[in-house]
Amino acid sequence: MRYFALLLPLLGAIACAPSASTPSNPESATTTLTVSAAASVQDALRDIQVAYQAESPEVTVVYNFGSSGSLAQQIAQGAPVDIFLSASQPWMDRLAAEGAIREASRRDLLQNVMVLVAPADSAIASFEDLGTDAADKVAVGEPDSVPAGGYAKEVLTTLGLFEALQPKLVFAKDVRQVLSYVETGNVDAGLVYATDAQISGGVEVLATAPPDSHAPIVYPVAIAQDSAQVAVAEDFLTFLSTDTATEIFQDYGFSRVD
């Protein structure tokens, strides 16, 4: 009896303790949405993230920025991604051909243009000057993996400059690295998107590439085939087309696809 009396308080404490299987407060549950997006759109998307999460606080948006080619390869290899926003139609086409995106969700979202930039007070004034002694190093994205690099190659090829500039070309991993090379004076000029030039205080836009010198720069977006958050991803895609998101994109120099 003595031992039983001693056990009574302990048994009472166990009975009152919360069960380990007690469900957590559903109001505290959040969904994480992973978005892989071209480096050139990162500033606009960060502002859009704030606007979206103000309306949908239960969703946490996580970004993975880089060159569209590298991001597409990651998705093709099974990286856990919900949405892909590419600066290149061909890279999205490759994923579609491999069954790595939900084709019905795909849409063309944004447009951009290519420009030639240089540090302030540069002796370079035009694309033609790249072939003169005024330019010793010219930065472009890696053509095979960076859409901006592919467009830059098209521009320089159309203008009859690409082969002659081979000894001067410095290749970058994405368009933001091209911009950085120009800003720091490590190169004399570079080809970037107009939206990248707009956010920089350290470069001067010298010329805009002729529209017929490269393929249209269109940014497609789609939901990854293996996304585990399809409903949430569809909601985010819808938000990207709202007036709120459109205004943010336009503030950063993007235009909507008609």
Short mmCIF file of C-alpha atoms in Angstrom, two decimals:
data_model
loop_
_atom_site.label_atom_id
_atom_site.label_comp_id
_atom_site.label_asym_id
_atom_site.label_seq_id
_atom_site.Cartn_x
_atom_site.Cartn_y
_atom_site.Cartn_z
CA MET A 1 0.00 0.00 0.00
CA ARG A 2 2.86 2.32 0.81
CA TYR A 3 4.38 1.90 -2.67
CA PHE A 4 1.02 2.31 -4.35
CA ALA A 5 0.50 5.59 -2.51
CA LEU A 6 3.86 6.82 -3.71
CA LEU A 7 2.98 5.94 -7.33
CA LEU A 8 -0.33 7.83 -7.37
CA PRO A 9 1.15 11.33 -7.98
CA LEU A 10 3.33 9.98 -10.81
CA LEU A 11 0.42 8.21 -12.48
CA GLY A 12 -1.64 11.39 -12.23
CA ALA A 13 1.11 13.43 -13.90
CA ILE A 14 1.37 10.94 -16.76
CA ALA A 15 -2.38 10.99 -17.27
CA CYS A 16 -2.40 14.79 -17.50
CA ALA A 17 0.60 15.05 -19.81
CA PRO A 18 -0.19 15.99 -23.48
CA SER A 19 -0.05 13.13 -25.96
CA ALA A 20 2.92 13.08 -28.36
CA SER A 21 0.44 12.59 -31.19
CA THR A 22 -1.52 15.76 -30.39
CA PRO A 23 -1.86 17.66 -33.70
CA SER A 24 -0.15 21.03 -34.01
CA ASN A 25 -2.12 24.21 -34.42
CA PRO A 26 -3.30 24.16 -38.06
CA GLU A 27 -3.09 27.97 -38.19
CA SER A 28 0.69 27.76 -37.77
CA ALA A 29 1.13 25.38 -40.75
CA THR A 30 2.90 26.84 -43.78
CA THR A 31 3.57 25.67 -47.32
CA THR A 32 6.98 26.23 -48.90
CA LEU A 33 6.96 27.04 -52.61
CA THR A 34 10.32 26.70 -54.40
CA VAL A 35 10.76 28.90 -57.48
CA SER A 36 13.78 28.58 -59.79
CA ALA A 37 14.10 31.77 -61.82
CA ALA A 38 16.46 33.51 -64.22
CA ALA A 39 18.96 35.81 -62.51
CA SER A 40 17.74 38.79 -64.50
CA VAL A 41 14.32 38.77 -62.82
CA GLN A 42 15.47 38.41 -59.20
CA ASP A 43 14.90 42.00 -58.07
CA ALA A 44 11.33 42.13 -59.36
CA LEU A 45 10.55 38.70 -57.90
CA ARG A 46 11.76 39.71 -54.44
CA ASP A 47 9.28 42.59 -54.43
CA ILE A 48 6.58 40.26 -55.75
CA GLN A 49 7.40 37.82 -52.96
CA VAL A 50 6.60 40.49 -50.36
CA ALA A 51 3.34 41.42 -52.09
CA TYR A 52 2.25 37.79 -52.51
CA GLN A 53 3.01 36.72 -48.96
CA ALA A 54 1.09 39.72 -47.64
CA GLU A 55 -1.98 38.17 -49.30
CA SER A 56 -1.00 34.54 -48.62
CA PRO A 57 0.94 34.49 -45.34
CA GLU A 58 0.55 30.72 -45.11
CA VAL A 59 2.90 30.32 -48.11
CA THR A 60 6.67 30.77 -47.85
CA VAL A 61 8.25 31.48 -51.25
CA VAL A 62 11.87 30.36 -51.62
CA TYR A 63 13.86 31.41 -54.69
CA ASN A 64 16.74 29.77 -56.51
CA PHE A 65 18.30 32.23 -58.99
CA GLY A 66 20.80 31.43 -61.72
CA SER A 67 21.24 31.03 -65.45
CA SER A 68 18.21 29.45 -67.10
CA GLY A 69 20.34 26.67 -68.57
CA SER A 70 21.77 25.63 -65.21
CA LEU A 71 18.36 25.78 -63.54
CA ALA A 72 16.74 23.72 -66.30
CA GLN A 73 19.44 21.07 -65.95
CA GLN A 74 18.82 20.92 -62.19
CA ILE A 75 15.11 20.39 -62.76
CA ALA A 76 15.77 17.71 -65.39
CA GLN A 77 17.96 15.91 -62.83
CA GLY A 78 15.19 15.89 -60.24
CA ALA A 79 15.82 19.02 -58.17
CA PRO A 80 12.82 19.73 -55.88
CA VAL A 81 11.32 22.72 -57.68
CA ASP A 82 7.70 23.86 -57.94
CA ILE A 83 7.95 26.64 -60.55
CA PHE A 84 10.46 27.48 -63.28
CA LEU A 85 10.70 31.01 -64.72
CA SER A 86 13.12 30.99 -67.63
CA ALA A 87 14.70 33.77 -69.70
CA SER A 88 14.77 31.36 -72.61
CA GLN A 89 12.07 29.60 -74.60
CA PRO A 90 14.44 26.82 -75.77
CA TRP A 91 15.33 25.76 -72.22
CA MET A 92 11.66 25.51 -71.31
CA ASP A 93 11.07 23.59 -74.56
CA ARG A 94 13.73 21.06 -73.53
CA LEU A 95 12.06 20.47 -70.19
CA ALA A 96 8.69 20.10 -71.93
CA ALA A 97 10.17 17.51 -74.30
CA GLU A 98 11.49 15.58 -71.29
CA GLY A 99 8.13 15.72 -69.51
CA ALA A 100 9.64 17.77 -66.66
CA ILE A 101 7.00 20.53 -66.65
CA ARG A 102 3.21 20.58 -66.59
CA GLU A 103 2.59 21.74 -70.15
CA ALA A 104 -0.92 23.05 -69.42
CA SER A 105 0.50 25.49 -66.87
CA ARG A 106 3.04 27.03 -69.23
CA ARG A 107 2.60 30.64 -70.28
CA ASP A 108 4.73 33.44 -71.73
CA LEU A 109 5.06 36.06 -69.01
CA LEU A 110 7.60 38.79 -69.83
CA GLN A 111 9.69 40.40 -72.56
CA ASN A 112 13.08 42.11 -72.51
CA VAL A 113 15.67 43.69 -74.83
CA MET A 114 19.46 43.54 -75.13
CA VAL A 115 21.68 46.58 -74.63
CA LEU A 116 25.37 47.42 -74.83
CA VAL A 117 26.74 48.87 -71.59
CA ALA A 118 30.08 50.30 -70.48
CA PRO A 119 31.47 52.17 -67.48
CA ALA A 120 30.75 55.91 -67.42
CA ASP A 121 32.98 58.07 -69.64
CA SER A 122 33.82 55.10 -71.85
CA ALA A 123 35.47 55.71 -75.22
CA ILE A 124 33.04 53.18 -76.69
CA ALA A 125 29.90 54.62 -78.24
CA SER A 126 28.44 51.84 -80.39
CA PHE A 127 28.56 48.13 -81.17
CA GLU A 128 30.96 48.87 -84.02
CA ASP A 129 33.47 50.35 -81.54
CA LEU A 130 33.86 46.91 -79.93
CA GLY A 131 36.06 45.94 -82.86
CA THR A 132 38.42 48.89 -82.37
CA ASP A 133 41.19 49.62 -79.90
CA ALA A 134 38.59 51.31 -77.67
CA ALA A 135 37.61 47.86 -76.37
CA ASP A 136 40.09 45.34 -75.00
CA LYS A 137 37.65 43.05 -73.13
CA VAL A 138 33.94 42.52 -73.76
CA ALA A 139 31.77 40.48 -71.38
CA VAL A 140 28.88 38.27 -72.45
CA GLY A 141 27.09 35.35 -70.85
CA GLU A 142 28.20 31.84 -71.72
CA PRO A 143 26.19 31.26 -74.95
CA ASP A 144 25.49 27.57 -74.34
CA SER A 145 23.93 27.94 -70.87
CA VAL A 146 23.11 31.62 -70.31
CA PRO A 147 20.20 32.96 -72.40
CA ALA A 148 21.65 36.49 -72.33
CA GLY A 149 24.84 35.02 -73.72
CA GLY A 150 22.95 33.30 -76.50
CA TYR A 151 21.16 36.51 -77.41
CA ALA A 152 24.46 38.43 -77.25
CA LYS A 153 26.03 35.94 -79.65
CA GLU A 154 23.10 36.37 -82.02
CA VAL A 155 23.43 40.17 -81.90
CA LEU A 156 27.19 40.15 -82.49
CA THR A 157 26.85 37.55 -85.26
CA THR A 158 24.13 39.55 -87.03
CA LEU A 159 26.30 42.66 -86.82
CA GLY A 160 29.27 40.74 -88.24
CA LEU A 161 31.35 41.11 -85.07
CA PHE A 162 31.28 37.78 -83.23
CA GLU A 163 34.20 36.02 -84.91
CA ALA A 164 36.43 39.11 -84.87
CA LEU A 165 35.74 39.65 -81.17
CA GLN A 166 36.69 36.12 -80.07
CA PRO A 167 40.05 37.20 -78.51
CA LYS A 168 38.26 39.93 -76.52
CA LEU A 169 35.29 38.00 -75.18
CA VAL A 170 35.02 37.25 -71.45
CA PHE A 171 32.30 34.69 -70.65
CA ALA A 172 30.20 34.90 -67.48
CA LYS A 173 28.05 32.36 -65.62
CA ASP A 174 24.94 34.59 -65.79
CA VAL A 175 23.88 38.06 -66.89
CA ARG A 176 24.42 39.57 -63.43
CA GLN A 177 28.05 38.54 -63.56
CA VAL A 178 28.37 40.32 -66.90
CA LEU A 179 26.94 43.43 -65.28
CA SER A 180 29.36 43.10 -62.37
CA TYR A 181 32.36 42.82 -64.69
CA VAL A 182 31.37 46.08 -66.37
CA GLU A 183 30.57 47.88 -63.11
CA THR A 184 33.95 47.03 -61.63
CA GLY A 185 35.86 47.98 -64.77
CA ASN A 186 37.18 44.47 -65.29
CA VAL A 187 35.93 44.70 -68.87
CA ASP A 188 35.41 47.62 -71.21
CA ALA A 189 31.86 46.75 -72.22
CA GLY A 190 29.21 44.06 -71.95
CA LEU A 191 25.89 42.93 -73.36
CA VAL A 192 23.08 42.64 -70.81
CA TYR A 193 19.32 42.96 -70.63
CA ALA A 194 17.91 46.47 -70.42
CA THR A 195 16.38 45.54 -67.06
CA ASP A 196 19.81 44.75 -65.61
CA ALA A 197 21.25 48.02 -66.86
CA GLN A 198 18.33 49.87 -65.30
CA ILE A 199 19.10 48.71 -61.76
CA SER A 200 22.80 49.57 -62.00
CA GLY A 201 24.23 52.94 -61.09
CA GLY A 202 27.66 52.02 -62.42
CA VAL A 203 27.07 51.50 -66.13
CA GLU A 204 25.96 53.57 -69.08
CA VAL A 205 23.71 52.25 -71.83
CA LEU A 206 25.45 52.92 -75.13
CA ALA A 207 23.11 51.26 -77.60
CA THR A 208 20.11 48.97 -77.89
CA ALA A 209 20.45 45.88 -80.05
CA PRO A 210 18.35 46.09 -83.24
CA PRO A 211 15.14 44.06 -82.75
CA ASP A 212 15.89 41.92 -85.81
CA SER A 213 19.40 41.06 -84.60
CA HIS A 214 18.22 38.35 -82.18
CA ALA A 215 15.26 36.14 -81.38
CA PRO A 216 12.51 37.71 -79.25
CA ILE A 217 13.48 37.67 -75.58
CA VAL A 218 10.51 36.01 -73.92
CA TYR A 219 10.31 34.66 -70.36
CA PRO A 220 8.09 31.56 -70.09
CA VAL A 221 6.95 30.19 -66.72
CA ALA A 222 5.56 26.76 -65.81
CA ILE A 223 4.93 24.39 -62.93
CA ALA A 224 7.41 21.53 -62.56
CA GLN A 225 5.97 18.09 -63.25
CA ASP A 226 7.13 16.74 -59.89
CA SER A 227 5.81 19.66 -57.82
CA ALA A 228 4.16 18.51 -54.61
CA GLN A 229 2.39 21.86 -54.25
CA VAL A 230 0.50 22.13 -57.53
CA ALA A 231 -2.50 24.05 -56.17
CA VAL A 232 -0.28 26.60 -54.42
CA ALA A 233 1.96 26.86 -57.48
CA GLU A 234 -1.09 27.59 -59.66
CA ASP A 235 -2.13 30.32 -57.24
CA PHE A 236 1.32 31.92 -57.42
CA LEU A 237 1.29 31.79 -61.23
CA THR A 238 -2.08 33.51 -61.20
CA PHE A 239 -0.65 36.21 -58.93
CA LEU A 240 2.20 36.83 -61.41
CA SER A 241 -0.41 38.06 -63.89
CA THR A 242 -2.25 40.38 -61.50
CA ASP A 243 -2.09 44.16 -61.76
CA THR A 244 0.06 44.22 -58.62
CA ALA A 245 2.72 41.94 -60.10
CA THR A 246 2.51 43.59 -63.52
CA GLU A 247 3.23 46.99 -62.01
CA ILE A 248 6.27 45.61 -60.20
CA PHE A 249 7.62 43.98 -63.36
CA GLN A 250 7.14 47.20 -65.30
CA ASP A 251 8.91 49.21 -62.60
CA TYR A 252 11.95 47.05 -63.27
CA GLY A 253 11.74 47.56 -67.03
CA PHE A 254 10.01 44.35 -68.15
CA SER A 255 7.08 44.42 -70.53
CA ARG A 256 4.23 41.94 -70.55
CA VAL A 257 3.69 39.54 -73.43
CA ASP A 258 0.64 40.63 -75.41
#
